[in-house]
PDB file of C-alpha atoms in Angstrom:
ATOM      1  CA  UNK A   1      32.106 -49.973 -27.345  1.00 66.00           C
ATOM      2  CA  UNK A   2      29.293 -51.816 -25.660  1.00 70.00           C
ATOM      3  CA  UNK A   3      26.517 -53.485 -27.666  1.00 85.00           C
ATOM      4  CA  UNK A   4      23.243 -55.163 -26.790  1.00 92.00           C
ATOM      5  CA  UNK A   5      21.440 -58.131 -28.317  1.00 93.00           C
ATOM      6  CA  UNK A   6      17.810 -58.931 -27.801  1.00 94.00           C
ATOM      7  CA  UNK A   7      17.026 -62.373 -29.087  1.00 86.00           C
ATOM      8  CA  UNK A   8      13.310 -62.155 -29.631  1.00 88.00           C
ATOM      9  CA  UNK A   9      11.924 -59.775 -32.198  1.00 91.00           C
ATOM     10  CA  UNK A  10       8.247 -60.418 -31.472  1.00 95.00           C
ATOM     11  CA  UNK A  11       6.698 -62.411 -28.649  1.00 97.00           C
ATOM     12  CA  UNK A  12       3.019 -63.286 -28.519  1.00 97.00           C
ATOM     13  CA  UNK A  13       1.501 -64.519 -25.268  1.00 97.00           C
ATOM     14  CA  UNK A  14      -1.899 -65.060 -23.773  1.00 97.00           C
ATOM     15  CA  UNK A  15      -2.900 -63.261 -20.618  1.00 97.00           C
ATOM     16  CA  UNK A  16      -1.574 -64.877 -17.425  1.00 97.00           C
ATOM     17  CA  UNK A  17       1.315 -66.516 -19.280  1.00 97.00           C
ATOM     18  CA  UNK A  18       4.803 -66.048 -17.931  1.00 98.00           C
ATOM     19  CA  UNK A  19       7.249 -63.833 -19.749  1.00 97.00           C
ATOM     20  CA  UNK A  20      10.978 -63.928 -20.211  1.00 97.00           C
ATOM     21  CA  UNK A  21      12.747 -61.637 -22.667  1.00 97.00           C
ATOM     22  CA  UNK A  22      16.402 -62.247 -23.352  1.00 96.00           C
ATOM     23  CA  UNK A  23      19.106 -59.616 -23.332  1.00 97.00           C
ATOM     24  CA  UNK A  24      22.841 -60.089 -23.728  1.00 96.00           C
ATOM     25  CA  UNK A  25      25.474 -57.425 -23.846  1.00 94.00           C
ATOM     26  CA  UNK A  26      29.056 -57.329 -24.911  1.00 91.00           C
ATOM     27  CA  UNK A  27      31.471 -55.238 -22.931  1.00 84.00           C
ATOM     28  CA  UNK A  28      34.479 -56.251 -20.906  1.00 74.00           C
ATOM     29  CA  UNK A  29      34.119 -53.735 -18.110  1.00 82.00           C
ATOM     30  CA  UNK A  30      31.553 -52.841 -15.502  1.00 86.00           C
ATOM     31  CA  UNK A  31      28.174 -51.761 -16.780  1.00 88.00           C
ATOM     32  CA  UNK A  32      24.842 -50.393 -15.719  1.00 91.00           C
ATOM     33  CA  UNK A  33      21.855 -52.211 -17.189  1.00 93.00           C
ATOM     34  CA  UNK A  34      18.333 -51.043 -17.935  1.00 94.00           C
ATOM     35  CA  UNK A  35      15.027 -52.157 -19.319  1.00 96.00           C
ATOM     36  CA  UNK A  36      12.740 -49.605 -20.924  1.00 95.00           C
ATOM     37  CA  UNK A  37       9.166 -50.032 -22.109  1.00 96.00           C
ATOM     38  CA  UNK A  38       7.501 -48.172 -24.953  1.00 94.00           C
ATOM     39  CA  UNK A  39       3.720 -48.395 -25.095  1.00 94.00           C
ATOM     40  CA  UNK A  40       2.146 -47.852 -28.523  1.00 90.00           C
ATOM     41  CA  UNK A  41       2.548 -44.258 -29.614  1.00 87.00           C
ATOM     42  CA  UNK A  42       4.436 -43.234 -26.502  1.00 89.00           C
ATOM     43  CA  UNK A  43       8.003 -42.547 -25.467  1.00 89.00           C
ATOM     44  CA  UNK A  44      10.363 -44.893 -23.660  1.00 92.00           C
ATOM     45  CA  UNK A  45       9.892 -45.225 -19.920  1.00 92.00           C
ATOM     46  CA  UNK A  46      12.238 -46.828 -17.433  1.00 91.00           C
ATOM     47  CA  UNK A  47      11.053 -50.214 -16.131  1.00 94.00           C
ATOM     48  CA  UNK A  48      14.010 -51.103 -13.969  1.00 94.00           C
ATOM     49  CA  UNK A  49      17.750 -50.692 -13.658  1.00 92.00           C
ATOM     50  CA  UNK A  50      20.739 -52.486 -12.245  1.00 93.00           C
ATOM     51  CA  UNK A  51      23.766 -50.629 -10.934  1.00 90.00           C
ATOM     52  CA  UNK A  52      25.248 -52.962  -8.327  1.00 88.00           C
ATOM     53  CA  UNK A  53      24.297 -55.237  -5.421  1.00 91.00           C
ATOM     54  CA  UNK A  54      21.536 -57.832  -5.589  1.00 94.00           C
ATOM     55  CA  UNK A  55      21.522 -59.146  -9.170  1.00 94.00           C
ATOM     56  CA  UNK A  56      17.767 -59.662  -9.027  1.00 96.00           C
ATOM     57  CA  UNK A  57      16.133 -56.282  -9.462  1.00 96.00           C
ATOM     58  CA  UNK A  58      12.468 -55.502  -9.246  1.00 95.00           C
ATOM     59  CA  UNK A  59      10.843 -52.800 -11.289  1.00 93.00           C
ATOM     60  CA  UNK A  60       7.437 -51.341 -11.807  1.00 91.00           C
ATOM     61  CA  UNK A  61       4.302 -53.256 -12.788  1.00 93.00           C
ATOM     62  CA  UNK A  62       5.561 -56.594 -11.495  1.00 95.00           C
ATOM     63  CA  UNK A  63       8.578 -56.833 -13.772  1.00 97.00           C
ATOM     64  CA  UNK A  64      11.939 -58.098 -12.590  1.00 97.00           C
ATOM     65  CA  UNK A  65      15.290 -58.802 -14.200  1.00 97.00           C
ATOM     66  CA  UNK A  66      18.272 -60.891 -13.244  1.00 97.00           C
ATOM     67  CA  UNK A  67      21.845 -59.908 -13.969  1.00 95.00           C
ATOM     68  CA  UNK A  68      24.063 -62.920 -14.614  1.00 95.00           C
ATOM     69  CA  UNK A  69      27.544 -61.565 -14.993  1.00 91.00           C
ATOM     70  CA  UNK A  70      29.084 -64.817 -16.231  1.00 92.00           C
ATOM     71  CA  UNK A  71      26.595 -64.926 -19.075  1.00 94.00           C
ATOM     72  CA  UNK A  72      26.590 -61.192 -19.805  1.00 94.00           C
ATOM     73  CA  UNK A  73      22.824 -61.392 -19.562  1.00 95.00           C
ATOM     74  CA  UNK A  74      20.049 -59.297 -18.090  1.00 97.00           C
ATOM     75  CA  UNK A  75      16.785 -61.075 -18.871  1.00 97.00           C
ATOM     76  CA  UNK A  76      13.435 -59.499 -18.119  1.00 98.00           C
ATOM     77  CA  UNK A  77      10.701 -61.563 -16.474  1.00 98.00           C
ATOM     78  CA  UNK A  78       7.124 -61.289 -15.352  1.00 98.00           C
ATOM     79  CA  UNK A  79       5.212 -64.220 -13.830  1.00 97.00           C
ATOM     80  CA  UNK A  80       1.833 -63.331 -15.314  1.00 97.00           C
ATOM     81  CA  UNK A  81       1.385 -60.863 -18.153  1.00 97.00           C
ATOM     82  CA  UNK A  82      -1.649 -58.692 -18.752  1.00 97.00           C
ATOM     83  CA  UNK A  83      -3.117 -57.311 -21.928  1.00 96.00           C
ATOM     84  CA  UNK A  84      -1.871 -53.872 -20.853  1.00 96.00           C
ATOM     85  CA  UNK A  85       1.723 -55.130 -21.033  1.00 97.00           C
ATOM     86  CA  UNK A  86       1.484 -55.059 -24.817  1.00 97.00           C
ATOM     87  CA  UNK A  87       4.405 -52.817 -25.755  1.00 97.00           C
ATOM     88  CA  UNK A  88       7.944 -52.808 -27.040  1.00 96.00           C
ATOM     89  CA  UNK A  89      10.703 -53.576 -24.565  1.00 97.00           C
ATOM     90  CA  UNK A  90      14.255 -52.331 -24.883  1.00 95.00           C
ATOM     91  CA  UNK A  91      17.302 -53.522 -23.036  1.00 95.00           C
ATOM     92  CA  UNK A  92      20.089 -50.956 -22.654  1.00 93.00           C
ATOM     93  CA  UNK A  93      23.593 -50.802 -21.258  1.00 91.00           C
ATOM     94  CA  UNK A  94      26.108 -48.137 -20.475  1.00 86.00           C
ATOM     95  CA  UNK A  95      29.655 -48.536 -19.297  1.00 82.00           C
ATOM     96  CA  UNK A  96      30.554 -47.149 -15.899  1.00 77.00           C
ATOM     97  CA  UNK A  97      31.874 -43.637 -16.300  1.00 72.00           C
ATOM     98  CA  UNK A  98      30.247 -43.245 -19.683  1.00 72.00           C
ATOM     99  CA  UNK A  99      26.637 -42.155 -19.865  1.00 67.00           C
ATOM    100  CA  UNK A 100      26.365 -42.959 -23.557  1.00 75.00           C
ATOM    101  CA  UNK A 101      23.726 -45.705 -23.469  1.00 82.00           C
ATOM    102  CA  UNK A 102      23.357 -48.392 -26.121  1.00 86.00           C
ATOM    103  CA  UNK A 103      19.977 -49.939 -26.796  1.00 89.00           C
ATOM    104  CA  UNK A 104      19.020 -53.325 -28.132  1.00 92.00           C
ATOM    105  CA  UNK A 105      16.787 -53.595 -31.170  1.00 90.00           C
ATOM    106  CA  UNK A 106      13.750 -54.100 -28.969  1.00 93.00           C
ATOM    107  CA  UNK A 107      11.257 -56.929 -28.473  1.00 96.00           C
ATOM    108  CA  UNK A 108       7.645 -56.382 -29.331  1.00 96.00           C
ATOM    109  CA  UNK A 109       5.321 -58.091 -26.873  1.00 97.00           C
ATOM    110  CA  UNK A 110       1.723 -58.756 -27.834  1.00 97.00           C
ATOM    111  CA  UNK A 111      -0.541 -60.081 -25.098  1.00 97.00           C
ATOM    112  CA  UNK A 112      -3.782 -61.592 -26.319  1.00 96.00           C
ATOM    113  CA  UNK A 113      -6.794 -61.096 -24.035  1.00 89.00           C
TER     114      UNK A 113
ATOM    115  CA  UNK B   1       9.012 -31.212 -13.007  1.00 62.00           C
ATOM    116  CA  UNK B   2       7.697 -31.091 -16.564  1.00 74.00           C
ATOM    117  CA  UNK B   3      10.144 -33.684 -17.820  1.00 91.00           C
ATOM    118  CA  UNK B   4      11.931 -33.501 -21.147  1.00 95.00           C
ATOM    119  CA  UNK B   5       9.930 -31.313 -23.487  1.00 96.00           C
ATOM    120  CA  UNK B   6      10.100 -31.752 -27.232  1.00 97.00           C
ATOM    121  CA  UNK B   7       8.460 -29.705 -29.932  1.00 97.00           C
ATOM    122  CA  UNK B   8       6.725 -30.023 -32.230  1.00 97.00           C
ATOM    123  CA  UNK B   9       4.985 -33.344 -31.530  1.00 95.00           C
ATOM    124  CA  UNK B  10       4.282 -33.863 -35.217  1.00 96.00           C
ATOM    125  CA  UNK B  11       5.858 -32.305 -38.269  1.00 97.00           C
ATOM    126  CA  UNK B  12       4.906 -32.873 -41.874  1.00 97.00           C
ATOM    127  CA  UNK B  13       7.104 -31.181 -44.431  1.00 97.00           C
ATOM    128  CA  UNK B  14       7.955 -31.360 -48.078  1.00 97.00           C
ATOM    129  CA  UNK B  15      11.187 -32.797 -49.360  1.00 97.00           C
ATOM    130  CA  UNK B  16      13.893 -30.171 -49.535  1.00 97.00           C
ATOM    131  CA  UNK B  17      12.565 -28.059 -46.698  1.00 97.00           C
ATOM    132  CA  UNK B  18      14.479 -27.290 -43.534  1.00 97.00           C
ATOM    133  CA  UNK B  19      13.208 -28.936 -40.360  1.00 98.00           C
ATOM    134  CA  UNK B  20      14.130 -27.922 -36.806  1.00 98.00           C
ATOM    135  CA  UNK B  21      13.334 -30.104 -33.834  1.00 98.00           C
ATOM    136  CA  UNK B  22      13.569 -28.710 -30.327  1.00 98.00           C
ATOM    137  CA  UNK B  23      14.303 -30.144 -26.919  1.00 97.00           C
ATOM    138  CA  UNK B  24      14.215 -28.668 -23.447  1.00 97.00           C
ATOM    139  CA  UNK B  25      16.006 -30.940 -20.956  1.00 95.00           C
ATOM    140  CA  UNK B  26      15.182 -31.456 -17.316  1.00 93.00           C
ATOM    141  CA  UNK B  27      16.822 -28.746 -15.246  1.00 92.00           C
ATOM    142  CA  UNK B  28      20.100 -29.999 -13.805  1.00 89.00           C
ATOM    143  CA  UNK B  29      20.536 -32.832 -16.285  1.00 90.00           C
ATOM    144  CA  UNK B  30      23.948 -32.292 -17.802  1.00 88.00           C
ATOM    145  CA  UNK B  31      23.795 -34.770 -20.673  1.00 91.00           C
ATOM    146  CA  UNK B  32      21.455 -34.673 -23.634  1.00 95.00           C
ATOM    147  CA  UNK B  33      20.971 -37.260 -26.366  1.00 94.00           C
ATOM    148  CA  UNK B  34      19.205 -37.240 -29.711  1.00 96.00           C
ATOM    149  CA  UNK B  35      17.851 -40.564 -30.970  1.00 94.00           C
ATOM    150  CA  UNK B  36      16.028 -41.536 -34.140  1.00 95.00           C
ATOM    151  CA  UNK B  37      13.571 -44.435 -34.152  1.00 92.00           C
ATOM    152  CA  UNK B  38      12.371 -46.251 -37.259  1.00 91.00           C
ATOM    153  CA  UNK B  39      10.875 -49.661 -37.849  1.00 85.00           C
ATOM    154  CA  UNK B  40      13.816 -50.702 -39.961  1.00 85.00           C
ATOM    155  CA  UNK B  41      16.703 -49.554 -37.784  1.00 85.00           C
ATOM    156  CA  UNK B  42      15.197 -49.301 -34.305  1.00 85.00           C
ATOM    157  CA  UNK B  43      16.678 -46.727 -31.924  1.00 88.00           C
ATOM    158  CA  UNK B  44      19.773 -45.012 -33.259  1.00 89.00           C
ATOM    159  CA  UNK B  45      21.889 -42.594 -31.249  1.00 90.00           C
ATOM    160  CA  UNK B  46      22.558 -39.559 -33.413  1.00 94.00           C
ATOM    161  CA  UNK B  47      24.536 -37.274 -31.132  1.00 94.00           C
ATOM    162  CA  UNK B  48      25.016 -36.480 -27.480  1.00 92.00           C
ATOM    163  CA  UNK B  49      26.173 -33.515 -25.441  1.00 94.00           C
ATOM    164  CA  UNK B  50      27.801 -33.273 -22.029  1.00 91.00           C
ATOM    165  CA  UNK B  51      27.535 -29.861 -20.406  1.00 92.00           C
ATOM    166  CA  UNK B  52      26.416 -28.353 -23.738  1.00 93.00           C
ATOM    167  CA  UNK B  53      29.475 -29.689 -25.579  1.00 94.00           C
ATOM    168  CA  UNK B  54      28.978 -32.241 -28.389  1.00 93.00           C
ATOM    169  CA  UNK B  55      30.809 -35.420 -27.395  1.00 91.00           C
ATOM    170  CA  UNK B  56      29.967 -37.948 -30.077  1.00 87.00           C
ATOM    171  CA  UNK B  57      28.231 -37.133 -33.356  1.00 90.00           C
ATOM    172  CA  UNK B  58      29.275 -40.290 -35.178  1.00 88.00           C
ATOM    173  CA  UNK B  59      25.628 -41.342 -35.446  1.00 89.00           C
ATOM    174  CA  UNK B  60      24.616 -38.301 -37.437  1.00 93.00           C
ATOM    175  CA  UNK B  61      23.778 -39.835 -40.797  1.00 88.00           C
ATOM    176  CA  UNK B  62      24.846 -37.047 -43.123  1.00 88.00           C
ATOM    177  CA  UNK B  63      25.948 -33.458 -43.304  1.00 92.00           C
ATOM    178  CA  UNK B  64      22.313 -32.552 -43.763  1.00 96.00           C
ATOM    179  CA  UNK B  65      21.913 -33.181 -40.045  1.00 97.00           C
ATOM    180  CA  UNK B  66      23.227 -30.761 -37.449  1.00 97.00           C
ATOM    181  CA  UNK B  67      22.632 -30.310 -33.724  1.00 97.00           C
ATOM    182  CA  UNK B  68      23.322 -27.509 -31.309  1.00 97.00           C
ATOM    183  CA  UNK B  69      23.048 -26.927 -27.607  1.00 97.00           C
ATOM    184  CA  UNK B  70      23.602 -23.207 -27.073  1.00 96.00           C
ATOM    185  CA  UNK B  71      22.821 -23.427 -23.351  1.00 94.00           C
ATOM    186  CA  UNK B  72      21.875 -25.935 -20.678  1.00 93.00           C
ATOM    187  CA  UNK B  73      18.163 -25.532 -21.253  1.00 93.00           C
ATOM    188  CA  UNK B  74      17.797 -25.914 -25.001  1.00 95.00           C
ATOM    189  CA  UNK B  75      18.921 -28.053 -27.899  1.00 98.00           C
ATOM    190  CA  UNK B  76      17.983 -28.253 -31.574  1.00 98.00           C
ATOM    191  CA  UNK B  77      18.323 -30.887 -34.252  1.00 98.00           C
ATOM    192  CA  UNK B  78      18.173 -29.497 -37.754  1.00 98.00           C
ATOM    193  CA  UNK B  79      17.773 -31.295 -41.064  1.00 97.00           C
ATOM    194  CA  UNK B  80      18.495 -29.271 -44.173  1.00 97.00           C
ATOM    195  CA  UNK B  81      17.423 -30.247 -46.771  1.00 96.00           C
ATOM    196  CA  UNK B  82      15.007 -32.923 -45.568  1.00 97.00           C
ATOM    197  CA  UNK B  83      14.382 -36.138 -47.520  1.00 97.00           C
ATOM    198  CA  UNK B  84      11.606 -38.750 -47.306  1.00 97.00           C
ATOM    199  CA  UNK B  85      14.011 -41.261 -45.756  1.00 95.00           C
ATOM    200  CA  UNK B  86      14.395 -38.918 -42.779  1.00 97.00           C
ATOM    201  CA  UNK B  87      10.833 -39.754 -41.760  1.00 97.00           C
ATOM    202  CA  UNK B  88      11.030 -41.177 -38.249  1.00 97.00           C
ATOM    203  CA  UNK B  89      10.327 -40.407 -34.622  1.00 95.00           C
ATOM    204  CA  UNK B  90      13.088 -38.314 -33.095  1.00 97.00           C
ATOM    205  CA  UNK B  91      13.561 -38.576 -29.338  1.00 95.00           C
ATOM    206  CA  UNK B  92      15.505 -36.374 -27.026  1.00 96.00           C
ATOM    207  CA  UNK B  93      16.693 -37.867 -23.730  1.00 94.00           C
ATOM    208  CA  UNK B  94      18.542 -36.343 -20.826  1.00 93.00           C
ATOM    209  CA  UNK B  95      20.329 -37.663 -17.778  1.00 87.00           C
ATOM    210  CA  UNK B  96      22.089 -36.381 -14.713  1.00 79.00           C
ATOM    211  CA  UNK B  97      24.096 -39.502 -13.938  1.00 73.00           C
ATOM    212  CA  UNK B  98      22.721 -42.803 -15.220  1.00 70.00           C
ATOM    213  CA  UNK B  99      19.400 -43.708 -16.721  1.00 78.00           C
ATOM    214  CA  UNK B 100      17.688 -41.560 -19.274  1.00 87.00           C
ATOM    215  CA  UNK B 101      14.456 -39.634 -19.216  1.00 91.00           C
ATOM    216  CA  UNK B 102      12.943 -39.451 -22.665  1.00 93.00           C
ATOM    217  CA  UNK B 103      10.826 -36.757 -24.205  1.00 94.00           C
ATOM    218  CA  UNK B 104       7.607 -37.612 -25.993  1.00 93.00           C
ATOM    219  CA  UNK B 105       9.309 -37.440 -29.361  1.00 95.00           C
ATOM    220  CA  UNK B 106       8.701 -35.625 -32.619  1.00 97.00           C
ATOM    221  CA  UNK B 107       7.127 -37.639 -35.402  1.00 96.00           C
ATOM    222  CA  UNK B 108       8.591 -36.308 -38.631  1.00 98.00           C
ATOM    223  CA  UNK B 109       7.057 -37.093 -41.989  1.00 98.00           C
ATOM    224  CA  UNK B 110       8.808 -35.846 -45.115  1.00 98.00           C
ATOM    225  CA  UNK B 111       6.689 -36.126 -48.235  1.00 97.00           C
TER     226      UNK B 111
END
């Protein structure tokens, strides 16, 4: 079964700082990859997804992620964070042909104004 | 499209009582998932259904937990009897192919 590791439990940044959140997965086959965001007190919302093609995918709110197959990684980036990006971010993976998705433990991002 | 609808939004109950959480998936989404979220354990997949049939319930913590999907437009997660350690936010998510849409969750507090 696939699994997901998110390296950072809690990240604290100042506004305008650049962000990179790590995500690695373990699965030998082809996967779909996702990043979800959960704002305080809300449900998870899709930020971006990778199915195939260009490994650099752009999502909403200026976020992007790069799929590096050789490293089994799908790191999330944003050049300049805002206070409103304060949230928890979840990386997720599901194997092709299997819509059972596995989530990482999440990374809490706090952006200081 | 109203999205995935969960009810109730909040539930406070006493230990030993039965609790039923409800989920209405997006029309046409053929897979439905129940997750539990806590600070200690993060997001845990409890059970999922494909075309109303339970596929994997290995995440259901104990026999006190049960889930049903009697038709394509409704699912329930029942806890009987409830215990304080069941306190969590329970999310329902549905998908047609890949990528989930989550409901707003039910925050359950068992006192």
